[in-house]
Coordinates of C-alpha atoms and ligand atoms in Angstrom, one line a residue:
X11 CA -22.9 46.0 11.8
X12 CA -25.7 48.4 10.9
X13 CA -29.3 47.6 9.4
X14 CA -28.2 47.3 5.7
X15 CA -24.3 45.3 6.2
X16 CA -27.2 43.0 8.6
X17 CA -29.2 42.7 5.7
X18 CA -26.4 41.9 3.5
X19 CA -25.1 39.7 5.5
X20 CA -28.3 37.8 5.6
X21 CA -28.9 37.3 2.0
X22 CA -25.3 36.0 1.5
X23 CA -26.4 33.4 4.3
X24 CA -29.2 32.6 2.5
X25 CA -27.6 32.6 -1.0
X26 CA -25.2 30.1 0.3
X27 CA -27.8 27.7 1.9
X28 CA -28.8 27.7 -1.7
X29 CA -25.4 25.7 -2.5
X30 CA -25.4 24.2 0.5
X31 CA -28.7 22.3 -0.3
X32 CA -27.5 21.9 -3.9
X33 CA -25.0 19.9 -2.7
X34 CA -26.7 18.0 -0.6
X35 CA -28.9 16.7 -3.6
X36 CA -25.9 15.9 -5.2
X37 CA -24.6 13.9 -2.7
X38 CA -27.6 11.9 -2.2
X39 CA -28.0 11.8 -6.0
X40 CA -24.5 10.1 -6.0
X41 CA -25.1 7.5 -2.6
X42 CA -28.2 6.3 -4.3
X43 CA -26.4 5.6 -7.3
X44 CA -23.6 3.8 -5.0
X45 CA -26.2 1.7 -3.0
X46 CA -30.0 0.9 -4.0
X47 CA -29.9 2.3 -7.8
X48 CA -30.8 -0.3 -10.2
X49 CA -28.0 -0.5 -12.9
X50 CA -30.8 0.6 -15.9
X51 CA -30.6 4.1 -14.1
X52 CA -27.7 4.9 -14.6
X53 CA -28.0 7.2 -17.6
X54 CA -30.7 8.9 -16.2
X55 CA -28.6 9.5 -13.4
X56 CA -25.5 11.1 -15.3
X57 CA -27.6 13.5 -16.5
X58 CA -29.5 14.8 -13.1
X59 CA -26.4 14.4 -11.2
X60 CA -25.4 16.6 -13.8
X61 CA -27.5 19.4 -14.2
X62 CA -27.9 19.6 -10.5
X63 CA -23.6 20.0 -10.1
X64 CA -24.0 22.8 -13.0
X65 CA -26.9 24.8 -11.0
X66 CA -24.5 24.6 -8.0
X67 CA -21.7 25.8 -9.8
X68 CA -24.2 28.4 -11.1
X69 CA -25.4 29.5 -7.5
X70 CA -21.7 29.7 -6.2
X71 CA -20.2 31.5 -9.0
X72 CA -23.1 33.8 -8.9
X73 CA -21.8 37.7 -9.6
X74 CA -24.1 38.9 -7.1
X75 CA -22.1 37.2 -4.2
X76 CA -19.5 39.0 -5.4
X77 CA -21.1 41.8 -5.0
X78 CA -21.8 41.2 -1.6
X79 CA -18.6 39.9 -0.3
X80 CA -17.6 43.3 -1.9
X81 CA -20.0 45.3 -0.2
X82 CA -18.9 43.9 3.0
X83 CA -15.7 44.0 3.1
X84 CA -15.6 46.8 5.1
X85 CA -17.4 45.2 8.0
X86 CA -14.9 41.9 7.7
X87 CA -12.0 44.6 8.1
X88 CA -13.4 45.6 11.3
X89 CA -13.7 42.2 12.9
X90 CA -12.1 41.1 15.3
X91 CA -9.6 38.0 13.3
X92 CA -10.5 35.4 15.7
X93 CA -14.3 36.1 15.5
X94 CA -16.7 33.2 14.5
X95 CA -18.1 36.1 11.5
X96 CA -14.6 36.6 10.1
X97 CA -13.9 33.1 9.5
X98 CA -17.2 32.6 8.0
X99 CA -16.4 35.9 5.9
X100 CA -13.0 34.6 4.7
X101 CA -14.0 31.0 3.9
X102 CA -17.2 32.2 1.9
X103 CA -14.7 34.3 -0.5
X104 CA -11.9 32.3 -0.8
X105 CA -14.9 29.1 -2.2
X106 CA -16.4 32.4 -4.0
X107 CA -13.0 33.4 -5.6
X108 CA -11.8 29.4 -5.9
X109 CA -14.6 28.3 -7.6
X110 CA -15.0 31.6 -10.2
X111 CA -11.4 31.6 -10.5
X112 CA -11.2 29.1 -12.9
X113 CA -13.2 30.1 -16.2
X114 CA -16.4 27.9 -16.9
X115 CA -15.4 27.1 -20.5
X116 CA -11.9 25.6 -19.0
X117 CA -13.7 23.4 -15.9
X118 CA -16.6 22.1 -19.0
X119 CA -13.4 20.7 -20.6
X120 CA -11.5 19.5 -17.7
X121 CA -15.3 17.2 -16.5
X122 CA -15.6 15.9 -20.2
X123 CA -11.5 14.5 -20.4
X124 CA -11.4 13.3 -16.8
X125 CA -15.0 11.5 -16.9
X126 CA -13.4 10.4 -20.6
X127 CA -10.5 9.3 -19.0
X128 CA -12.1 7.4 -16.1
X129 CA -14.4 5.0 -18.9
X130 CA -11.0 4.4 -20.6
X131 CA -9.3 3.3 -17.3
X132 CA -12.2 1.2 -16.1
X133 CA -11.1 -0.6 -19.7
X134 CA -7.2 -0.1 -19.7
X135 CA -6.6 -1.1 -15.8
X136 CA -8.6 -5.0 -16.4
X137 CA -6.5 -4.6 -19.9
X138 CA -3.2 -3.8 -18.4
X139 CA -3.3 -1.2 -21.0
X140 CA -1.2 1.3 -19.9
X141 CA -0.3 2.8 -23.7
X142 CA -4.2 3.1 -24.3
X143 CA -4.2 6.0 -20.9
X144 CA -1.2 7.1 -21.9
X145 CA -2.3 10.5 -24.4
X146 CA -5.2 10.4 -21.6
X147 CA -3.0 11.2 -18.9
X148 CA -0.7 13.8 -20.9
X149 CA -3.5 16.2 -21.3
X150 CA -4.4 15.4 -17.6
X151 CA -1.3 16.6 -16.9
X152 CA -1.1 19.6 -19.1
X153 CA -4.7 20.3 -17.8
X154 CA -3.5 20.1 -14.5
X155 CA -0.7 22.7 -15.4
X156 CA -3.3 25.2 -16.5
X157 CA -5.4 24.7 -13.7
X158 CA -2.3 25.6 -11.0
X159 CA -1.8 28.7 -13.2
X160 CA -5.3 30.0 -12.5
X161 CA -3.8 30.5 -9.3
X162 CA -1.1 32.7 -9.8
X163 CA 2.0 33.6 -7.2
X164 CA 3.0 29.9 -6.1
X165 CA 6.3 29.4 -4.9
X166 CA 5.1 24.9 -6.7
X167 CA 2.9 24.3 -9.5
X168 CA 1.4 21.9 -7.3
X169 CA 0.8 24.3 -4.6
X170 CA -2.4 25.8 -6.0
X171 CA -3.6 22.1 -6.6
X172 CA -2.7 20.8 -3.1
X173 CA -4.3 24.0 -1.0
X174 CA -7.6 22.9 -2.7
X175 CA -7.4 20.0 -1.0
X176 CA -5.3 20.8 2.4
X177 CA -5.8 24.6 2.5
X178 CA -3.0 26.3 3.6
X179 CA -0.5 23.0 2.5
X180 CA 2.5 23.5 0.3
X181 CA 5.5 21.4 -1.1
X182 CA 7.8 23.1 1.3
X183 CA 6.2 22.1 4.2
X184 CA 5.2 18.4 3.0
X185 CA 8.6 17.4 1.2
X186 CA 11.2 17.4 3.9
X187 CA 8.4 16.1 6.5
X188 CA 7.5 12.7 4.1
X189 CA 11.6 12.8 3.5
X190 CA 11.9 12.0 6.9
X191 CA 8.9 9.9 7.2
X192 CA 9.6 8.1 4.1
X193 CA 13.2 7.3 5.5
X194 CA 12.7 6.2 9.2
X195 CA 9.7 3.8 7.7
X196 CA 11.8 2.2 4.8
X197 CA 13.6 1.3 7.3
X198 CA 11.2 -0.2 9.5
X199 CA 10.2 -2.1 6.9
X200 CA 13.5 -4.0 6.2
X201 CA 14.0 -4.7 9.7
X202 CA 10.5 -6.1 9.8
X203 CA 11.5 -8.1 6.8
X204 CA 13.4 -10.9 8.8
X205 CA 10.8 -10.9 11.9
X206 CA 8.9 -14.0 12.0
X207 CA 5.1 -13.7 10.9
X208 CA 1.4 -14.5 12.7
X209 CA -0.6 -16.5 9.9
X210 CA -3.4 -14.8 9.5
X211 CA -5.3 -17.5 7.4
X212 CA -7.9 -17.4 9.6
X213 CA -9.2 -13.6 8.5
X214 CA -10.3 -15.6 5.9
X215 CA -12.7 -18.2 7.1
X216 CA -16.2 -17.1 6.5
X217 CA -18.2 -15.0 8.2
X218 CA -21.3 -14.5 7.7
X219 CA -22.5 -10.8 6.0
X220 CA -25.8 -9.7 8.5
X221 CA -23.2 -10.5 11.6
X222 CA -20.2 -8.5 10.3
X223 CA -22.6 -5.9 9.6
X224 CA -24.1 -5.7 13.1
X225 CA -20.7 -6.2 14.8
X226 CA -19.3 -3.0 12.9
X227 CA -22.3 -0.9 13.6
X228 CA -22.2 -2.0 17.2
X229 CA -18.8 -0.2 17.1
X230 CA -19.5 2.6 15.2
X231 CA -22.7 3.7 17.9
X232 CA -20.4 2.9 20.6
X233 CA -17.8 5.4 19.1
X234 CA -20.5 7.5 19.2
X235 CA -21.7 7.3 15.7
X236 CA -25.8 8.8 15.9
X237 CA -27.9 6.5 14.1
X238 CA -31.5 8.7 13.7
X239 CA -28.7 11.1 11.9
X240 CA -27.4 9.0 10.0
X241 CA -27.6 5.1 8.8
X242 CA -25.1 2.8 6.8
X243 CA -25.5 0.8 3.5
X244 CA -23.7 -1.6 1.5
X245 CA -21.3 -0.4 -1.7
X246 CA -18.6 -1.1 -3.5
X247 CA -16.5 1.4 -2.7
X248 CA -17.0 2.6 0.8
X249 CA -17.4 6.4 1.5
X250 CA -18.9 8.7 4.1
X251 CA -21.9 11.3 2.5
X252 CA -23.6 14.2 4.2
X253 CA -26.8 15.4 2.9
X254 CA -27.5 17.9 5.5
X255 CA -26.0 18.7 9.3
X256 CA -28.9 16.3 10.7
X257 CA -28.1 13.3 8.0
X258 CA -24.2 11.5 8.0
X259 CA -24.2 8.4 6.4
X260 CA -21.3 5.5 5.7
X261 CA -21.3 3.0 3.7
X262 CA -19.4 -0.4 4.0
X263 CA -18.5 -3.4 1.5
X264 CA -18.6 -7.0 3.1
X265 CA -16.3 -9.8 2.1
X266 CA -17.4 -13.2 3.6
X267 CA -14.3 -14.6 3.3
X268 CA -12.2 -11.5 5.0
X269 CA -13.7 -10.3 8.5
X270 CA -11.2 -7.4 8.4
X271 CA -12.3 -5.5 5.2
X272 CA -15.7 -4.5 6.3
X273 CA -15.1 -3.7 10.7
X274 CA -12.1 -1.5 9.8
X275 CA -13.9 0.3 6.6
X276 CA -16.5 0.9 9.2
X277 CA -14.6 2.3 12.1
X278 CA -12.8 4.1 9.0
X279 CA -16.2 5.7 7.9
X280 CA -17.3 6.4 11.1
X281 CA -14.4 8.7 12.0
X282 CA -14.9 10.5 9.0
X283 CA -18.7 10.7 10.4
X284 CA -18.0 11.8 13.8
X285 CA -16.4 14.3 12.5
X286 CA -18.7 16.1 10.5
X287 CA -22.4 15.3 12.8
X288 CA -19.9 16.9 15.5
X289 CA -20.2 20.9 14.0
X290 CA -21.4 23.0 16.2
X291 CA -25.3 22.8 15.4
X292 CA -25.2 27.5 14.7
X293 CA -22.9 26.5 11.8
X294 CA -25.9 24.6 9.8
X295 CA -26.2 25.2 5.9
X296 CA -23.6 27.4 5.8
X297 CA -19.7 26.9 4.7
X298 CA -18.7 25.9 8.3
X299 CA -20.9 23.0 8.3
X300 CA -18.0 21.0 6.5
X301 CA -14.8 19.6 7.8
X302 CA -11.7 21.8 7.5
X303 CA -9.7 19.6 5.0
X304 CA -9.0 16.5 3.4
X305 CA -5.7 16.0 5.5
X306 CA -7.7 17.0 9.1
X307 CA -10.8 14.4 7.7
X308 CA -8.5 11.7 7.1
X309 CA -7.0 12.4 10.7
X310 CA -10.2 11.6 12.3
X311 CA -10.8 8.3 10.2
X312 CA -7.3 6.9 10.9
X313 CA -7.7 7.7 14.3
X314 CA -10.9 5.6 14.9
X315 CA -10.3 2.9 12.8
X316 CA -6.3 2.8 14.0
X317 CA -5.1 4.1 17.1
X318 CA -8.2 3.3 18.4
X319 CA -9.7 0.4 16.3
X320 CA -6.1 -1.5 15.5
X321 CA -5.3 -1.1 19.5
X322 CA -4.4 -3.7 22.0
X323 CA -7.1 -2.4 24.8
X324 CA -9.9 -2.0 22.3
X325 CA -9.8 -5.5 21.1
X326 CA -9.3 -6.9 25.3
X327 CA -12.5 -5.3 25.7
X328 CA -14.0 -6.2 22.2
X329 CA -12.8 -9.5 21.3
X330 CA -14.9 -11.4 23.6
X331 CA -17.7 -10.2 21.8
X332 CA -16.4 -10.7 18.2
X333 CA -15.9 -14.4 19.5
X334 CA -19.2 -14.5 20.7
X335 CA -20.6 -13.6 17.5
X336 CA -18.2 -15.8 15.3
X337 CA -17.5 -18.6 18.1
X338 CA -16.5 -21.1 15.4
X339 CA -14.6 -19.6 13.1
X340 CA -12.5 -17.9 16.0
X341 CA -12.5 -21.0 18.3
X342 CA -8.6 -21.5 17.9
X343 CA -7.7 -17.9 18.0
X344 CA -6.9 -16.4 21.1
X345 CA -6.6 -12.6 21.6
X346 CA -2.6 -12.1 21.1
X347 CA -3.2 -13.9 17.2
X348 CA -5.9 -11.6 16.6
X349 CA -4.0 -8.5 18.1
X350 CA -0.9 -9.2 15.6
X351 CA -3.0 -10.5 12.7
X352 CA -4.8 -6.9 12.2
X353 CA -1.6 -5.7 13.1
X354 CA 0.6 -7.7 10.6
X355 CA 3.0 -5.9 8.3
X356 CA 3.8 -7.1 5.1
X357 CA 4.9 -4.5 2.0
X358 CA 2.3 -5.4 -0.5
X359 CA 2.0 -3.8 -4.2
X360 CA -1.8 -2.4 -3.1
X361 CA -2.1 0.5 -1.4
X362 CA -5.6 0.2 0.1
X363 CA -5.3 -2.9 1.8
X364 CA -1.5 -1.5 3.6
X365 CA -1.2 -2.0 7.0
X366 CA -0.3 1.5 9.3
X367 CA 3.8 1.5 8.7
X368 CA 4.1 0.8 4.7
X369 CA 0.5 3.0 3.9
X370 CA 2.7 6.1 4.2
X371 CA 4.9 4.8 1.7
X372 CA 2.2 4.0 -1.2
X373 CA 1.5 7.8 -0.1
X374 CA 5.1 9.1 -0.4
X375 CA 5.5 7.2 -3.8
X376 CA 2.2 8.7 -5.4
X377 CA 3.3 12.2 -4.0
X378 CA 6.8 12.5 -5.6
X379 CA 6.4 10.9 -8.5
X380 CA 2.8 13.9 -9.1
X381 CA 5.8 16.6 -8.3
X382 CA 8.2 15.0 -10.6
X383 CA 5.7 15.0 -13.2
X384 CA 4.2 18.1 -12.7
X385 CA 8.1 20.2 -12.8
X386 CA 8.0 18.2 -16.2
X387 CA 11.4 16.3 -14.8
X388 CA 9.1 13.0 -15.9
X389 CA 6.8 12.1 -18.7
X390 CA 3.8 9.8 -18.5
X391 CA 5.6 7.4 -20.9
X392 CA 8.1 7.3 -18.2
X393 CA 5.4 7.2 -15.4
X394 CA 5.0 3.2 -15.3
X395 CA 8.7 2.3 -14.9
X396 CA 9.1 5.0 -12.8
X397 CA 6.3 3.7 -10.1
X398 CA 7.8 -0.4 -10.3
X399 CA 11.5 1.6 -9.8
X400 CA 10.1 3.7 -6.7
X401 CA 8.2 0.0 -5.3
X402 CA 11.3 -1.9 -5.6
X403 CA 13.3 0.9 -3.5
X404 CA 11.4 1.6 -1.0
X405 CA 8.9 -1.4 0.0
X406 CA 10.9 -4.3 -1.9
X407 CA 8.4 -5.4 -4.4
X408 CA 8.3 -5.1 -8.0
X409 CA 4.6 -4.5 -9.5
X410 CA 4.3 -7.7 -12.1
X411 CA 1.9 -5.6 -14.4
X412 CA 0.8 -1.9 -14.4
X413 CA -2.3 -3.0 -13.6
X414 CA -1.7 -3.5 -9.6
X415 CA 1.1 -0.9 -10.0
X416 CA 0.5 3.3 -11.7
X417 CA -3.2 2.4 -12.6
X418 CA -4.1 1.0 -9.2
X419 CA -5.6 4.3 -8.0
X420 CA -8.8 6.3 -9.5
X421 CA -7.6 9.6 -8.2
X422 CA -5.0 10.8 -11.6
X423 CA -7.9 8.7 -13.9
X424 CA -10.6 10.6 -12.3
X425 CA -9.2 14.2 -11.1
X426 CA -6.2 16.3 -11.8
X427 CA -2.9 15.3 -11.3
X428 CA -1.6 16.7 -8.1
X429 CA -3.2 17.7 -4.8
X430 CA -4.2 13.9 -4.8
X431 CA -2.6 11.7 -2.5
X432 CA -0.9 13.9 0.3
X433 CA -4.0 14.0 2.4
X434 CA -3.8 10.3 3.3
X435 CA -0.6 10.9 4.7
X436 CA -1.1 14.1 6.3
X437 CA -4.1 12.6 7.9
X438 CA -2.2 9.8 9.6
X439 CA 0.6 12.5 11.2
X440 CA -1.7 14.3 12.1
X441 CA -4.1 11.9 13.7
X442 CA -1.3 10.9 15.7
X443 CA -0.8 14.6 17.0
X444 CA -4.3 15.2 18.1
X445 CA -4.3 11.8 20.1
X446 CA -1.4 12.8 21.7
X447 CA -3.1 16.1 22.7
X448 CA -6.2 14.0 24.2
X449 CA -4.2 12.0 26.1
X450 CA -1.9 14.2 27.2
X451 CA -5.6 16.2 28.6
X452 CA -6.9 12.9 29.6
X453 CA -4.5 9.9 30.4
X454 CA -7.6 8.3 31.7
X455 CA -8.5 7.8 27.7
X456 CA -6.5 4.7 27.3
X457 CA -7.8 3.0 30.8
X458 CA -11.5 3.7 29.5
X459 CA -10.9 2.2 25.5
X460 CA -10.1 -1.2 27.6
X461 CA -13.4 -0.9 29.3
X462 CA -15.4 -0.2 25.6
X463 CA -16.0 3.7 26.9
X464 CA -15.2 6.9 24.7
X465 CA -17.0 9.4 26.2
X466 CA -14.0 11.4 27.0
X467 CA -12.6 10.7 23.8
X468 CA -15.4 11.7 22.0
X469 CA -15.9 14.8 24.1
X470 CA -12.5 15.8 23.5
X471 CA -12.4 15.4 19.9
X472 CA -16.2 17.4 19.4
X473 CA -14.6 20.3 21.9
X474 CA -11.5 20.9 20.3
X475 CA -11.8 19.6 16.6
X476 CA -15.5 18.7 15.6
X477 CA -17.5 21.7 16.7
X478 CA -15.5 23.9 14.7
X479 CA -16.4 22.1 11.3
X480 CA -14.2 25.0 8.6
X481 CA -14.1 27.8 11.0
X482 CA -10.1 27.3 11.4
X483 CA -7.4 25.7 8.8
X484 CA -5.8 22.5 8.9
X485 CA -2.8 25.4 10.8
X486 CA -4.7 26.8 12.9
X487 CA -6.6 24.1 14.6
X488 CA -2.9 21.9 15.1
X489 CA -1.5 25.0 16.8
X490 CA -4.6 26.0 18.9
X491 CA -5.0 22.1 19.8
X492 CA -1.7 20.4 20.4
X493 CA 0.9 24.3 20.9
X494 CA 2.2 23.0 17.7
X495 CA 2.4 23.1 13.6
X496 CA 2.5 20.2 11.8
X497 CA 4.9 17.3 13.0
X498 CA 5.9 14.0 13.0
X499 CA 7.6 13.0 16.5
X500 CA 4.2 12.2 17.9
X501 CA 3.2 9.9 15.2
X502 CA 6.9 8.4 14.7
X503 CA 6.8 7.7 18.4
X504 CA 3.3 6.1 18.0
X505 CA 4.4 3.6 14.8
X506 CA 7.7 2.8 16.5
X507 CA 6.2 2.3 20.5
X508 CA 3.3 -0.1 18.7
X509 CA 5.6 -1.6 16.2
X510 CA 8.5 -2.4 18.7
X511 CA 6.3 -5.0 21.2
X512 CA 5.3 -6.7 18.0
X513 CA 8.4 -7.0 15.9
X514 CA 11.0 -6.3 18.6
X515 CA 13.1 -3.0 18.4
X516 CA 13.2 -0.2 15.6
Ligands
LIG12 ZN1 -10.7 8.0 4.3

């Protein structure tokens, strides 16, 4: 790299740092809105957020960035493909092209449309009035197709939309994987339906908020969450957010009559945060200072929430502490009853409340319906009934209304149709694949978890996954870390082992 190239590379990074900082400011405004902002602040906040988003978009699509990328193309070609600089350049190029490929006028039209749709959804869902949403959703479908068309050369029209969340993933890869998963899970749900169930009503006793929060934060800290670089606050819909490399926050929601809700949401968001906190400090304020895809992100939250946080070994260590925190509420509940209660499998209507076994069926139903809508095989008018039929077929439950049926998730009413749901199931699959690799490398991890120690696991994840940030795509990461592309076997083996022990042979 000569001096001129060095100066251009420095300028490119400086320009990107502004995009990164504006994105952090936008996240801060949103975090405040979702935690502490008084209700009357809403109108001004919407204006402020729109301004910051617009400034970030202008910076991200500045033609100067395109010129610098072009000027540095020959330098990039000379780099070893494996180098950090090559990955850095590739990611910036991709982010720039993605941001500029969609015309500004379309972005404005789409943003306004989904903002209106979201507002109608907040009223139509409680009123169980899908018909009111139908014309909005029809337009969303139309705009989603148009959005995909800005990225010609796809094999399936959903591919460009999936690529925005899970770069490199395609319908051709996901569909057969999900179909195998669906069949296996549906057969397990049938088996479990005939098994006796543990009584979970004790989870609905009164558990005071302060103790719930303290217990969750104690585990977050034990997992490795750094409270000098983050904090936890309360919100309605829990999320993790990042303002900068050293300010990665989590939020939770506490229901005093539901012990599991805040606890597992804290463990989940902690997993997301550990990923962001573990990225190499050298990538600070660059395009690499982020998790590589939504699927990989979800794999880290689900790994800590489920593979660790809902395991027997984990609770062998932590249940005495939980019981000491809530001595009256849990006096008559032994470890085994608690363990079975937090792992009870039961088909239900609501995705976000689903257990580990049925959860992916909820996701796959949405993924299939998205594809059928985009392919034109299903109309928006037919969607509610298609939803009910799929729930009956796959989960054996039929939503009595659209409120807890097709209108339950915000995704289709606040963004495009397509690319919204696959990450959740991909995350579960990858979590098991990564975890199996960690156990292969360090079989002592499970015993350590039984002693409330997570250092070996956390260090392995930092070294193999977190520190790389967005350097590798999900596929590259999987191959490097596990020696294989995305594969279902570790996940099926994990579920089968765990739930056979709870419910009998699967
Ligand atoms: Zn998540």
